[in-house]
PDB file of C-alpha atoms in Angstrom:
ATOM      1  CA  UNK A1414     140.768 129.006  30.855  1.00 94.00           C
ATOM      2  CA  UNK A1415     139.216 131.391  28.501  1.00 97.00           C
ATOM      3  CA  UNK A1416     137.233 131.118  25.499  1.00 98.00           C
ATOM      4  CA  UNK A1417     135.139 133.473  23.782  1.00 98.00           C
ATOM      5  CA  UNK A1418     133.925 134.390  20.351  1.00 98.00           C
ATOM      6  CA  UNK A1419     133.968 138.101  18.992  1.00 98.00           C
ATOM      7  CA  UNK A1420     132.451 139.801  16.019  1.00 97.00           C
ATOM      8  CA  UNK A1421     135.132 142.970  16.566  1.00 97.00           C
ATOM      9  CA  UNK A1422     138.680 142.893  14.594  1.00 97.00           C
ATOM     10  CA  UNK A1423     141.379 142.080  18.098  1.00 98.00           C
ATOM     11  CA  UNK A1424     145.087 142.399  18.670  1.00 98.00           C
ATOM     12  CA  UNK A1425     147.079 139.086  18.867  1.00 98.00           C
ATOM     13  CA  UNK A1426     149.948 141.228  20.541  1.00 98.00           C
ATOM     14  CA  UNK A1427     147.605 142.690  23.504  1.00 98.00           C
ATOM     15  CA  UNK A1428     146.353 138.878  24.049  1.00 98.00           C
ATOM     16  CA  UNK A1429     149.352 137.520  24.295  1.00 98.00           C
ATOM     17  CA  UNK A1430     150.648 140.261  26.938  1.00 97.00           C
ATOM     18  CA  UNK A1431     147.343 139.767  28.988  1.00 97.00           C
ATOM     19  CA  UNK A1432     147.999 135.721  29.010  1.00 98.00           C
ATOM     20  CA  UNK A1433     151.681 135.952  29.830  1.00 97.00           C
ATOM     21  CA  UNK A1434     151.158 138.210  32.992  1.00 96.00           C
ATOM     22  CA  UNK A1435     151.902 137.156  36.914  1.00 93.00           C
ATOM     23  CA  UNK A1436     152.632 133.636  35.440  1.00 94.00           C
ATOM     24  CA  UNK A1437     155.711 132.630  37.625  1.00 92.00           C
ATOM     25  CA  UNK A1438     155.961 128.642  37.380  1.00 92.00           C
ATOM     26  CA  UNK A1439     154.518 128.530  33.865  1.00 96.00           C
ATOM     27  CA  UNK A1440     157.851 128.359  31.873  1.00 96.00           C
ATOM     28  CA  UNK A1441     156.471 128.216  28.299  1.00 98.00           C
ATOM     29  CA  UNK A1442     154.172 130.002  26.432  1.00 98.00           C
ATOM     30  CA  UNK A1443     152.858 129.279  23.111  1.00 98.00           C
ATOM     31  CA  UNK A1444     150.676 130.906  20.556  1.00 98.00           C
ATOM     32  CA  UNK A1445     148.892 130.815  17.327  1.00 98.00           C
ATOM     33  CA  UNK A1446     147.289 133.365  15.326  1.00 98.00           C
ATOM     34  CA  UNK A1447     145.473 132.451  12.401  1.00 97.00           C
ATOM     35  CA  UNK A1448     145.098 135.304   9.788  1.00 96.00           C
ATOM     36  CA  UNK A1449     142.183 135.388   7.038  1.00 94.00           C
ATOM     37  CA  UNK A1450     143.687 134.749   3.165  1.00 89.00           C
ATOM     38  CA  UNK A1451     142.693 137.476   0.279  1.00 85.00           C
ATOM     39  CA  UNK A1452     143.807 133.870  -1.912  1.00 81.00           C
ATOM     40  CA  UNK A1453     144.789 136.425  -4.750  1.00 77.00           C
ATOM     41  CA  UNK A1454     141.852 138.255  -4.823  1.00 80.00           C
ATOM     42  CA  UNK A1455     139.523 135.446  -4.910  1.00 79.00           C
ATOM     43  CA  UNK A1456     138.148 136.079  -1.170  1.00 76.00           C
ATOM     44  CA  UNK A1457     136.771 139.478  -0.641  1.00 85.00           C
ATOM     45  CA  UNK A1458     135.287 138.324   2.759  1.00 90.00           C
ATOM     46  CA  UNK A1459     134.875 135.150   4.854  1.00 93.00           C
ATOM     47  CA  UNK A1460     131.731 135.118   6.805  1.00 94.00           C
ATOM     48  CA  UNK A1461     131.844 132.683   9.934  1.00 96.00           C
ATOM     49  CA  UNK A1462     128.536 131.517  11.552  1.00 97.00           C
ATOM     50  CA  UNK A1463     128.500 130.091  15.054  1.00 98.00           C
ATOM     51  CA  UNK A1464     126.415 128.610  17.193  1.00 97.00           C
ATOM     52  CA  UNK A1465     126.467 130.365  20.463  1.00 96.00           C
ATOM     53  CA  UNK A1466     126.259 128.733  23.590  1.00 97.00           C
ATOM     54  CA  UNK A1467     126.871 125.547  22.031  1.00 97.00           C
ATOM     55  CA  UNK A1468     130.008 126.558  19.982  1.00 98.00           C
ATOM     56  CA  UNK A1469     132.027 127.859  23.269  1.00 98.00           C
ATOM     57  CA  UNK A1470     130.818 124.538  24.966  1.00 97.00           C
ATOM     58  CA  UNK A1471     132.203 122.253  22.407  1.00 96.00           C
ATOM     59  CA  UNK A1472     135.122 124.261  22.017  1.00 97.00           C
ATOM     60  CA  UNK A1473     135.624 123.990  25.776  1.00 98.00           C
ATOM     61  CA  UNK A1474     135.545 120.080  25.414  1.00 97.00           C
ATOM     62  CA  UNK A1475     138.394 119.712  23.934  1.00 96.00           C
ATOM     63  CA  UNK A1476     140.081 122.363  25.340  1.00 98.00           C
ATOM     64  CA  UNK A1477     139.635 120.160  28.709  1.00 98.00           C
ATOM     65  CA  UNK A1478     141.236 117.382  26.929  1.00 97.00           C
ATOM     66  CA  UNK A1479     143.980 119.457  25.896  1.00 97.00           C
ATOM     67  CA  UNK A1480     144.756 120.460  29.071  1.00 98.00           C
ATOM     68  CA  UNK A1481     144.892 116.990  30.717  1.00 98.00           C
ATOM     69  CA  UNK A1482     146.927 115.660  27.972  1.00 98.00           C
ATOM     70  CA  UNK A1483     149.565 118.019  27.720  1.00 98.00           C
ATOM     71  CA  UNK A1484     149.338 119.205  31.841  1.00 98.00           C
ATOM     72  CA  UNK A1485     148.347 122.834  30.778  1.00 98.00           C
ATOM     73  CA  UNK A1486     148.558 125.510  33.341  1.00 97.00           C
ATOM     74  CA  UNK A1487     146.225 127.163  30.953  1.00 98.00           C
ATOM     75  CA  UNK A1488     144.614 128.185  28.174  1.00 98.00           C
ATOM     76  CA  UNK A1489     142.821 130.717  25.997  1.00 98.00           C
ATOM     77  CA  UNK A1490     141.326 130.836  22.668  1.00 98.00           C
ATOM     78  CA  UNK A1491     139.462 133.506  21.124  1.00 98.00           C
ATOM     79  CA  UNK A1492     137.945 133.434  17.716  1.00 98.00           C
ATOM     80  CA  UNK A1493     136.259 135.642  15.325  1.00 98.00           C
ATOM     81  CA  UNK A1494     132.795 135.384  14.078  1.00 98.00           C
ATOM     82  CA  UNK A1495     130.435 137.307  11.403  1.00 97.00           C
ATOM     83  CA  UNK A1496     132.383 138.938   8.774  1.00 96.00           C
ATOM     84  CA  UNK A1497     136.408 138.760   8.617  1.00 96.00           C
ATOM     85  CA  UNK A1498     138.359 140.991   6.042  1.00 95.00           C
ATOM     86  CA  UNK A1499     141.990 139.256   4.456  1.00 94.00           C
ATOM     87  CA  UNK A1500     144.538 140.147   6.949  1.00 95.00           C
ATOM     88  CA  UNK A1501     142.421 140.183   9.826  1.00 97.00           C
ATOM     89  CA  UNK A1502     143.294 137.794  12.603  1.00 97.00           C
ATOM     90  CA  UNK A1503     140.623 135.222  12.768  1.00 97.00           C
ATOM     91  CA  UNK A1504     141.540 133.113  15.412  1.00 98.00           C
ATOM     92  CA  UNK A1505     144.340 133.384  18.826  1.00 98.00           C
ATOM     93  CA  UNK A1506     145.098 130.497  20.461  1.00 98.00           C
ATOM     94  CA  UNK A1507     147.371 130.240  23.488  1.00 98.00           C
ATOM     95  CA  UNK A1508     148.825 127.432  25.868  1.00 98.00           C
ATOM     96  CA  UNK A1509     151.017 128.065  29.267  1.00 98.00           C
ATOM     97  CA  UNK A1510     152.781 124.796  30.403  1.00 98.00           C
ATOM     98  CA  UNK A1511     156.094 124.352  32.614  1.00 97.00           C
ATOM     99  CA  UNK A1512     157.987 123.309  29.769  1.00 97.00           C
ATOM    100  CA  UNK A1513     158.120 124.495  25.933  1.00 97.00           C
ATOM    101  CA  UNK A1514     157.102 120.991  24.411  1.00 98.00           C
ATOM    102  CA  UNK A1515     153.433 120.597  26.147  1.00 98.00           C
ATOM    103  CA  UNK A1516     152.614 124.918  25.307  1.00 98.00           C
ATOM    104  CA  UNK A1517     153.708 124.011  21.532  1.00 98.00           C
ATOM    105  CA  UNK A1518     151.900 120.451  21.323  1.00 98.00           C
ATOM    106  CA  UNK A1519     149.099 121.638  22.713  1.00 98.00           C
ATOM    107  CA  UNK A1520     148.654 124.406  20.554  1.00 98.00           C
ATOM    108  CA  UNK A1521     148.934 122.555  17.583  1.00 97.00           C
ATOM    109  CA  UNK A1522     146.487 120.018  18.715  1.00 97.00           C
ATOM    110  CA  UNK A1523     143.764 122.510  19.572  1.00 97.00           C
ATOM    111  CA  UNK A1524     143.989 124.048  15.695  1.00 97.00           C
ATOM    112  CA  UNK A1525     143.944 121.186  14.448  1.00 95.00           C
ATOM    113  CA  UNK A1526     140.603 120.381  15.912  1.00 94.00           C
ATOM    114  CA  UNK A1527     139.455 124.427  15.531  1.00 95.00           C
ATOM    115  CA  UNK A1528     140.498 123.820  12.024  1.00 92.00           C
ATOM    116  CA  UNK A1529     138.667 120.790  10.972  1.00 90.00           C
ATOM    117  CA  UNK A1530     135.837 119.840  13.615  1.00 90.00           C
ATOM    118  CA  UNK A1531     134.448 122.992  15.736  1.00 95.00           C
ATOM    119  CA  UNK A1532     130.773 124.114  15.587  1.00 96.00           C
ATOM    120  CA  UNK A1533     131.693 126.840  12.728  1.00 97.00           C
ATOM    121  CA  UNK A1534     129.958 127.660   9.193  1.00 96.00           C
ATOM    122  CA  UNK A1535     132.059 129.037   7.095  1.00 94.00           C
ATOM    123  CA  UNK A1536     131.085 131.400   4.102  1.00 94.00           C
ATOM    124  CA  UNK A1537     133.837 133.321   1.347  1.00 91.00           C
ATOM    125  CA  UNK A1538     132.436 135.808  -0.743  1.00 89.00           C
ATOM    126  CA  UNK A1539     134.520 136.796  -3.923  1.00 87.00           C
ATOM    127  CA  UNK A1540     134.199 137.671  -7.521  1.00 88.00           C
ATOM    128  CA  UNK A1541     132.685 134.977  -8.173  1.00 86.00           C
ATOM    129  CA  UNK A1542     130.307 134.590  -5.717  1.00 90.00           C
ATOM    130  CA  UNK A1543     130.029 132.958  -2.428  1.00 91.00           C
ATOM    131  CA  UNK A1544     130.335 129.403  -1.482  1.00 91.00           C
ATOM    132  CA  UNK A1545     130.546 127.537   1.593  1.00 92.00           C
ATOM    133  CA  UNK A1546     133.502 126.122   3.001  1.00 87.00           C
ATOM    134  CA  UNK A1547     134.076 122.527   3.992  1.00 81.00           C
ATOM    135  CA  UNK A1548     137.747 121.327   5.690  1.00 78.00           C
ATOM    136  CA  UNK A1549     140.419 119.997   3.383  1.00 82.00           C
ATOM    137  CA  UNK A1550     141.362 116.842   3.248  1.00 85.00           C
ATOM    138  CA  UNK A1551     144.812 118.268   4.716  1.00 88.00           C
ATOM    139  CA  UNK A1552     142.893 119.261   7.519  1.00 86.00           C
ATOM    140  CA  UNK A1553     141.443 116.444   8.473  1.00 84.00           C
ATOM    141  CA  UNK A1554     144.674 114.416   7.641  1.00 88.00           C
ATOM    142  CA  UNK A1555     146.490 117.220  10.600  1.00 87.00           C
ATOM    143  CA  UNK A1556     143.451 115.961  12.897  1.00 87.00           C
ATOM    144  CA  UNK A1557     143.606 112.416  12.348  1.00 89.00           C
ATOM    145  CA  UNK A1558     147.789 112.935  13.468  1.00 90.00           C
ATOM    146  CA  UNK A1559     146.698 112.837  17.202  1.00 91.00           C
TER     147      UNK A1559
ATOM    148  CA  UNK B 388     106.295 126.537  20.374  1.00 90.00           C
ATOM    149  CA  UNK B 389     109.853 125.383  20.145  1.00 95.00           C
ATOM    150  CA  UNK B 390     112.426 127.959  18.721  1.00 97.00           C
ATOM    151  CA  UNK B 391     114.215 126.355  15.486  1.00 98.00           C
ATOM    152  CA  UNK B 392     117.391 127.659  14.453  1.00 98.00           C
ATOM    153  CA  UNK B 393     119.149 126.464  11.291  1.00 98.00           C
ATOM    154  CA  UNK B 394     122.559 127.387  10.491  1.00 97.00           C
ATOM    155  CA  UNK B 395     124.876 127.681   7.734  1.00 95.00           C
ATOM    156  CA  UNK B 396     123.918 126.308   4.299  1.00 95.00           C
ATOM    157  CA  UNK B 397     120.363 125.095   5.839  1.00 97.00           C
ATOM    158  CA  UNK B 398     119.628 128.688   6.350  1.00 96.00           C
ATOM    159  CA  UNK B 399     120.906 129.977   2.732  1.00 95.00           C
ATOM    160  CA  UNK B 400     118.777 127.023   1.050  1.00 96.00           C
ATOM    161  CA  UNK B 401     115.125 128.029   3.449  1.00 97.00           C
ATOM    162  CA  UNK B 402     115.893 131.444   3.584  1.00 97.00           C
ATOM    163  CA  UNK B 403     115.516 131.688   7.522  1.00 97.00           C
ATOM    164  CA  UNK B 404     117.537 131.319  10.020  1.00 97.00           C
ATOM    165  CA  UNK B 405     114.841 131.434  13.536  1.00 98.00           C
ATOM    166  CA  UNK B 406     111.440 130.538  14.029  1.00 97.00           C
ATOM    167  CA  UNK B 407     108.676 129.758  16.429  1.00 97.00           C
ATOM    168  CA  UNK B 408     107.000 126.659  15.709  1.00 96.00           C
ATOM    169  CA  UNK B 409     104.497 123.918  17.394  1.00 95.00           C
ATOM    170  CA  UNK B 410     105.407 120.888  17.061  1.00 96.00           C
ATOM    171  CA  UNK B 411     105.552 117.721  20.014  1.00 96.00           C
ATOM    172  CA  UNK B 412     108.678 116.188  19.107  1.00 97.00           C
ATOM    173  CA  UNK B 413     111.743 116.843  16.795  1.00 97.00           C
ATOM    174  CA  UNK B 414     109.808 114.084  14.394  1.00 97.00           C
ATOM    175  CA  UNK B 415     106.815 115.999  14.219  1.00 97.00           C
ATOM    176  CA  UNK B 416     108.868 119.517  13.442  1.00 98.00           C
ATOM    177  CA  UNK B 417     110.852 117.515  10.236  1.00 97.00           C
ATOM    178  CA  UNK B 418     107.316 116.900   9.198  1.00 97.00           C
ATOM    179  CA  UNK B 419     105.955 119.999   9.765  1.00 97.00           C
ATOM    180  CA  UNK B 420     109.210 121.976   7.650  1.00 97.00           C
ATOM    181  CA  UNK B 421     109.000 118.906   5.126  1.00 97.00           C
ATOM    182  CA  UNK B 422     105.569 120.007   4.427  1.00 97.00           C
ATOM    183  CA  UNK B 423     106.009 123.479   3.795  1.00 95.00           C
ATOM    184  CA  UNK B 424     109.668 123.701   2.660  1.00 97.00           C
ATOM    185  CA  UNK B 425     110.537 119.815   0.415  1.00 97.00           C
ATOM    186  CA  UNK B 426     113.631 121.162  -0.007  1.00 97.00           C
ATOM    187  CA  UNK B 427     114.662 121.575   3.306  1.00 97.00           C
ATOM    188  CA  UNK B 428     113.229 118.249   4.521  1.00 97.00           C
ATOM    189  CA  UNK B 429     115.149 116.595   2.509  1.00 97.00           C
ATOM    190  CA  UNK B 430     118.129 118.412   3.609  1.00 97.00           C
ATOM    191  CA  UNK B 431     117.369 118.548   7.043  1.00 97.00           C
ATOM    192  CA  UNK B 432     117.575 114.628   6.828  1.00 94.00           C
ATOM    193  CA  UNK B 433     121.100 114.894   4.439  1.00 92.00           C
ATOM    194  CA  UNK B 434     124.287 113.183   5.760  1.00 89.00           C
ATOM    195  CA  UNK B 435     126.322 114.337   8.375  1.00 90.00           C
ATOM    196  CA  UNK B 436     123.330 116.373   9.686  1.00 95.00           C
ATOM    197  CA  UNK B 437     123.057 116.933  13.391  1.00 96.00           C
ATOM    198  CA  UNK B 438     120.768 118.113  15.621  1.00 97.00           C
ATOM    199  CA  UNK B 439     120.942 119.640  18.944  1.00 98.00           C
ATOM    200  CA  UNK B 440     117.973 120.206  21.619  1.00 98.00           C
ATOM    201  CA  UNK B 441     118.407 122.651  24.451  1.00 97.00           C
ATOM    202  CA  UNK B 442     122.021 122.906  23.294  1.00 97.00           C
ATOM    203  CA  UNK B 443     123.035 119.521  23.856  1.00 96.00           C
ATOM    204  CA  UNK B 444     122.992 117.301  20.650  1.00 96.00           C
ATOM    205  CA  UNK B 445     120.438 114.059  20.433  1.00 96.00           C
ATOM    206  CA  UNK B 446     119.884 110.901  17.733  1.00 93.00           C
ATOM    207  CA  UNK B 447     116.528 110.317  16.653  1.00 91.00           C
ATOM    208  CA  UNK B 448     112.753 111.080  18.227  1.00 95.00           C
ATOM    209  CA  UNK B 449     113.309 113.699  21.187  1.00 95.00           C
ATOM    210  CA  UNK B 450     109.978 115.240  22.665  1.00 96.00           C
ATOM    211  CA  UNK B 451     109.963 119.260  22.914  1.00 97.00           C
ATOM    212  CA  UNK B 452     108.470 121.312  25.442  1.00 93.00           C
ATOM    213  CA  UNK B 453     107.292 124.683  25.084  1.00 89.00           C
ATOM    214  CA  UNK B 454     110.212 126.405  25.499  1.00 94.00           C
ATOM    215  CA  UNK B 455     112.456 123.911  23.308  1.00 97.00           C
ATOM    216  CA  UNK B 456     115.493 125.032  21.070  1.00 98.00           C
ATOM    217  CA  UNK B 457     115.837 123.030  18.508  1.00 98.00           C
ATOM    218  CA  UNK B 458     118.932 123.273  16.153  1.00 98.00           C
ATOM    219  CA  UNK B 459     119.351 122.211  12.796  1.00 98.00           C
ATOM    220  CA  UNK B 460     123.593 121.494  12.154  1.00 97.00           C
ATOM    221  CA  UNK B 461     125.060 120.667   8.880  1.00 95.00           C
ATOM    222  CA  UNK B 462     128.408 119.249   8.703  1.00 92.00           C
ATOM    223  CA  UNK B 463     130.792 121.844  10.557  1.00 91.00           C
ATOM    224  CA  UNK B 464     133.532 123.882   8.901  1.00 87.00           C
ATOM    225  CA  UNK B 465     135.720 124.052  11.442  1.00 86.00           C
ATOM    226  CA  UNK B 466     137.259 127.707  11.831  1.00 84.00           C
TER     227      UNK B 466
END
């Protein structure tokens, strides 16, 4: 199990490749990358503040409860801190199970929680200034779904 | 002196974001920042603020030692 934070721009594609190798019983293998928004122009830059230490260790909670629940071979999740350009992957999330339904279940389940409950602080700077971030009500309404 | 770190919109609003302080207990150190900083008392006491000592997070009075992190959370964004 794997996770980390990084302040340097990675590739979803090379991540994936790494996970999937010398996996012979695994079966399935599911990922997620999230990618930052421009929102039409209204987000220059998103600046994302962790904790760390504590960040990777609450992370890593619920990462353990993913893997129970859905009988994970394994996971990994890496996500981006400090300053985050639109189009730049901010977050890779991936799940090996024996069977398609537990990698794709647990994937979802782990951003929805990334999404709307981890130790992050999350800043956009636009046109108009910068504000602070707080979850949607649609993302706590994905959370509250498991 | 315990090492207080405040993140996110608690840093923007005391315009710091790590410091060395004295103080016994995590009481004493909302005093102490109340004192200086009203502002950030009050917010340090605002809903759905957590705290977290030695990485771990606690509810109410906690003693500090000497070589205590203290962290000041607001409400996280998620990612």
């Amino acid at each position: 199990m794997s996770i980390r934070l990084t302040e340097a721009p990675f590739d979803p594609g090379a991540l994936l490749t790494a996970f999937s190798q010398g996996r012979t019983e695994t079966g399935a293998v599911a990922t997620f990358t999230g990618i930052a928004r421009a929102e039409a122009g209204a987000t220059a830059v998103l600046e994302l503040e962790a904790y760390p230490g504590f960040t990777e260790a609450e992370i890593g909670k619920i990462a353990d409860q993913a893997r129970e629940r859905f009988g994970l071979h394994d996971l990994a999740i890496l996500h981006r801190v400090g300053r985050i350009a639109p189009g730049e992957p901010i977050v890779f999330v991936a799940t090996a199970a024996g069977h398609r339904r537990a990698a794709f279940e647990a994937c979802d389940f782990l951003m929805d929680y990334l999404k709307s409950r981890a130790p992050f602080w999350k800043k956009e700077r636009g046109p108009d200034g910068e504000r602070w971030i707080e979850p949607t009500a649609q993302d706590h309404a994905d959370r509250d779904r498991w | 002196m315990a090492r207080v770190l405040l993140f996110g919109p608690l840093r923007d609003l005391a315009g710091w974001r790590e410091r060395r302080i004295d103080a016994a207990s995590v009481a004493v150190l909302r005093s102490v920042l109340a004192a200086e900083d009203a502002a950030l008392g009050a917010a340090l006491g605002g809903k759905g603020v957590q705290v977290a000592v030695d990485q771990a997070v606690v509810r109410g009075d906690v003693a500090l030692g000497a070589d205590s992190e203290v962290a000041f959370l607001p409400p996280m964004s998620g990612g």
